[in-house]
């Protein structure tokens, strides 16, 4: 499992913009872009988000997630979505 730890931690990055290179800096989160494990790790991370929700609907596709619900009162919808987002954040 050391390879997996090395895959996620102690990584650095340099940005190339119009031929100018940034200083090297340490990454503190994320998965290497374009990696084969990236999509799998994202699915494992986000897959059980539905379990936290009580009234909102959810659509998940690739790396996009949308919470939504319907109602007649905008204030009530806003309040319910705020509560749902707080659950997701926890």
mmCIF file of C-alpha atoms in Angstrom:
data_model
loop_
_atom_site.group_PDB
_atom_site.id
_atom_site.type_symbol
_atom_site.label_atom_id
_atom_site.label_comp_id
_atom_site.label_asym_id
_atom_site.label_seq_id
_atom_site.Cartn_x
_atom_site.Cartn_y
_atom_site.Cartn_z
ATOM 1 C CA UNK A 1 0.000 0.000 0.000
ATOM 2 C CA UNK A 2 3.009 2.330 0.080
ATOM 3 C CA UNK A 3 2.553 2.994 -3.660
ATOM 4 C CA UNK A 4 -0.980 4.248 -2.950
ATOM 5 C CA UNK A 5 0.220 6.617 -0.229
ATOM 6 C CA UNK A 6 2.946 7.864 -2.571
ATOM 7 C CA UNK A 7 0.308 8.361 -5.275
ATOM 8 C CA UNK A 8 -1.742 10.752 -3.096
ATOM 9 C CA UNK A 9 0.787 12.459 -0.828
ATOM 10 C CA UNK A 10 4.068 14.376 -1.081
ATOM 11 C CA UNK A 11 3.365 15.626 -4.599
ATOM 12 C CA UNK A 12 4.474 18.889 -6.137
ATOM 13 C CA UNK A 13 3.431 20.871 -9.185
ATOM 14 C CA UNK A 14 4.775 23.465 -11.590
ATOM 15 C CA UNK A 15 2.463 25.600 -13.727
ATOM 16 C CA UNK A 16 3.420 26.522 -17.298
ATOM 17 C CA UNK A 17 1.608 29.599 -18.615
ATOM 18 C CA UNK A 18 2.617 30.978 -22.005
ATOM 19 C CA UNK A 19 6.068 29.493 -21.616
ATOM 20 C CA UNK A 20 6.638 30.938 -18.137
ATOM 21 C CA UNK A 21 7.149 28.410 -15.355
ATOM 22 C CA UNK A 22 6.023 28.938 -11.788
ATOM 23 C CA UNK A 23 7.984 27.917 -8.743
ATOM 24 C CA UNK A 24 7.471 24.335 -7.644
ATOM 25 C CA UNK A 25 4.876 24.063 -4.877
ATOM 26 C CA UNK A 26 3.516 21.234 -2.730
ATOM 27 C CA UNK A 27 -0.003 19.958 -3.388
ATOM 28 C CA UNK A 28 -2.120 19.413 -0.295
ATOM 29 C CA UNK A 29 -5.196 17.844 -1.892
ATOM 30 C CA UNK A 30 -6.504 16.246 -5.024
ATOM 31 C CA UNK A 31 -5.590 13.382 -7.296
ATOM 32 C CA UNK A 32 -3.181 13.628 -10.232
ATOM 33 C CA UNK A 33 -5.093 14.873 -13.276
ATOM 34 C CA UNK A 34 -5.492 12.284 -15.994
ATOM 35 C CA UNK A 35 -4.682 9.384 -13.691
ATOM 36 C CA UNK A 36 -6.490 6.097 -14.099
ATOM 37 C CA UNK A 37 -7.318 5.977 -10.385
ATOM 38 C CA UNK A 38 -8.781 9.519 -10.317
ATOM 39 C CA UNK A 39 -12.331 8.661 -11.455
ATOM 40 C CA UNK A 40 -12.491 5.585 -9.213
ATOM 41 C CA UNK A 41 -11.356 7.539 -6.159
ATOM 42 C CA UNK A 42 -13.910 10.269 -6.920
ATOM 43 C CA UNK A 43 -16.725 7.720 -7.155
ATOM 44 C CA UNK A 44 -15.682 6.154 -3.849
ATOM 45 C CA UNK A 45 -15.592 9.609 -2.249
ATOM 46 C CA UNK A 46 -18.960 10.860 -3.547
ATOM 47 C CA UNK A 47 -20.963 7.649 -3.960
ATOM 48 C CA UNK A 48 -22.764 7.637 -0.582
ATOM 49 C CA UNK A 49 -23.714 11.321 -0.614
ATOM 50 C CA UNK A 50 -27.341 10.254 -1.221
ATOM 51 C CA UNK A 51 -27.483 8.637 2.229
ATOM 52 C CA UNK A 52 -27.259 12.057 3.921
ATOM 53 C CA UNK A 53 -30.113 13.679 1.998
ATOM 54 C CA UNK A 54 -33.675 13.697 3.320
ATOM 55 C CA UNK A 55 -35.650 15.766 0.801
ATOM 56 C CA UNK A 56 -33.421 16.882 -2.084
ATOM 57 C CA UNK A 57 -32.948 14.933 -5.282
ATOM 58 C CA UNK A 58 -29.483 14.353 -6.653
ATOM 59 C CA UNK A 59 -27.963 13.813 -10.069
ATOM 60 C CA UNK A 60 -24.384 12.547 -10.287
ATOM 61 C CA UNK A 61 -22.492 12.311 -13.539
ATOM 62 C CA UNK A 62 -18.733 11.972 -13.836
ATOM 63 C CA UNK A 63 -17.345 14.787 -11.685
ATOM 64 C CA UNK A 64 -20.574 16.816 -11.564
ATOM 65 C CA UNK A 65 -23.163 16.656 -8.777
ATOM 66 C CA UNK A 66 -26.447 18.578 -8.645
ATOM 67 C CA UNK A 67 -28.895 18.812 -5.729
ATOM 68 C CA UNK A 68 -32.392 20.019 -6.498
ATOM 69 C CA UNK A 69 -35.953 20.022 -5.225
ATOM 70 C CA UNK A 70 -39.269 21.445 -6.334
ATOM 71 C CA UNK A 71 -41.771 23.556 -4.474
ATOM 72 C CA UNK A 72 -43.991 26.599 -4.636
ATOM 73 C CA UNK A 73 -42.213 28.829 -2.103
ATOM 74 C CA UNK A 74 -38.701 30.003 -3.022
ATOM 75 C CA UNK A 75 -37.822 30.798 0.597
ATOM 76 C CA UNK A 76 -38.775 27.301 1.747
ATOM 77 C CA UNK A 77 -36.815 25.700 -1.108
ATOM 78 C CA UNK A 78 -33.776 27.820 -0.232
ATOM 79 C CA UNK A 79 -34.047 26.832 3.435
ATOM 80 C CA UNK A 80 -34.379 23.118 2.622
ATOM 81 C CA UNK A 81 -31.463 23.168 0.154
ATOM 82 C CA UNK A 82 -29.307 24.999 2.689
ATOM 83 C CA UNK A 83 -30.035 22.272 5.256
ATOM 84 C CA UNK A 84 -29.269 19.562 2.710
ATOM 85 C CA UNK A 85 -25.974 21.214 1.750
ATOM 86 C CA UNK A 86 -24.998 21.430 5.410
ATOM 87 C CA UNK A 87 -25.586 17.685 5.722
ATOM 88 C CA UNK A 88 -23.437 17.053 2.642
ATOM 89 C CA UNK A 89 -20.670 19.296 4.006
ATOM 90 C CA UNK A 90 -20.594 17.280 7.241
#
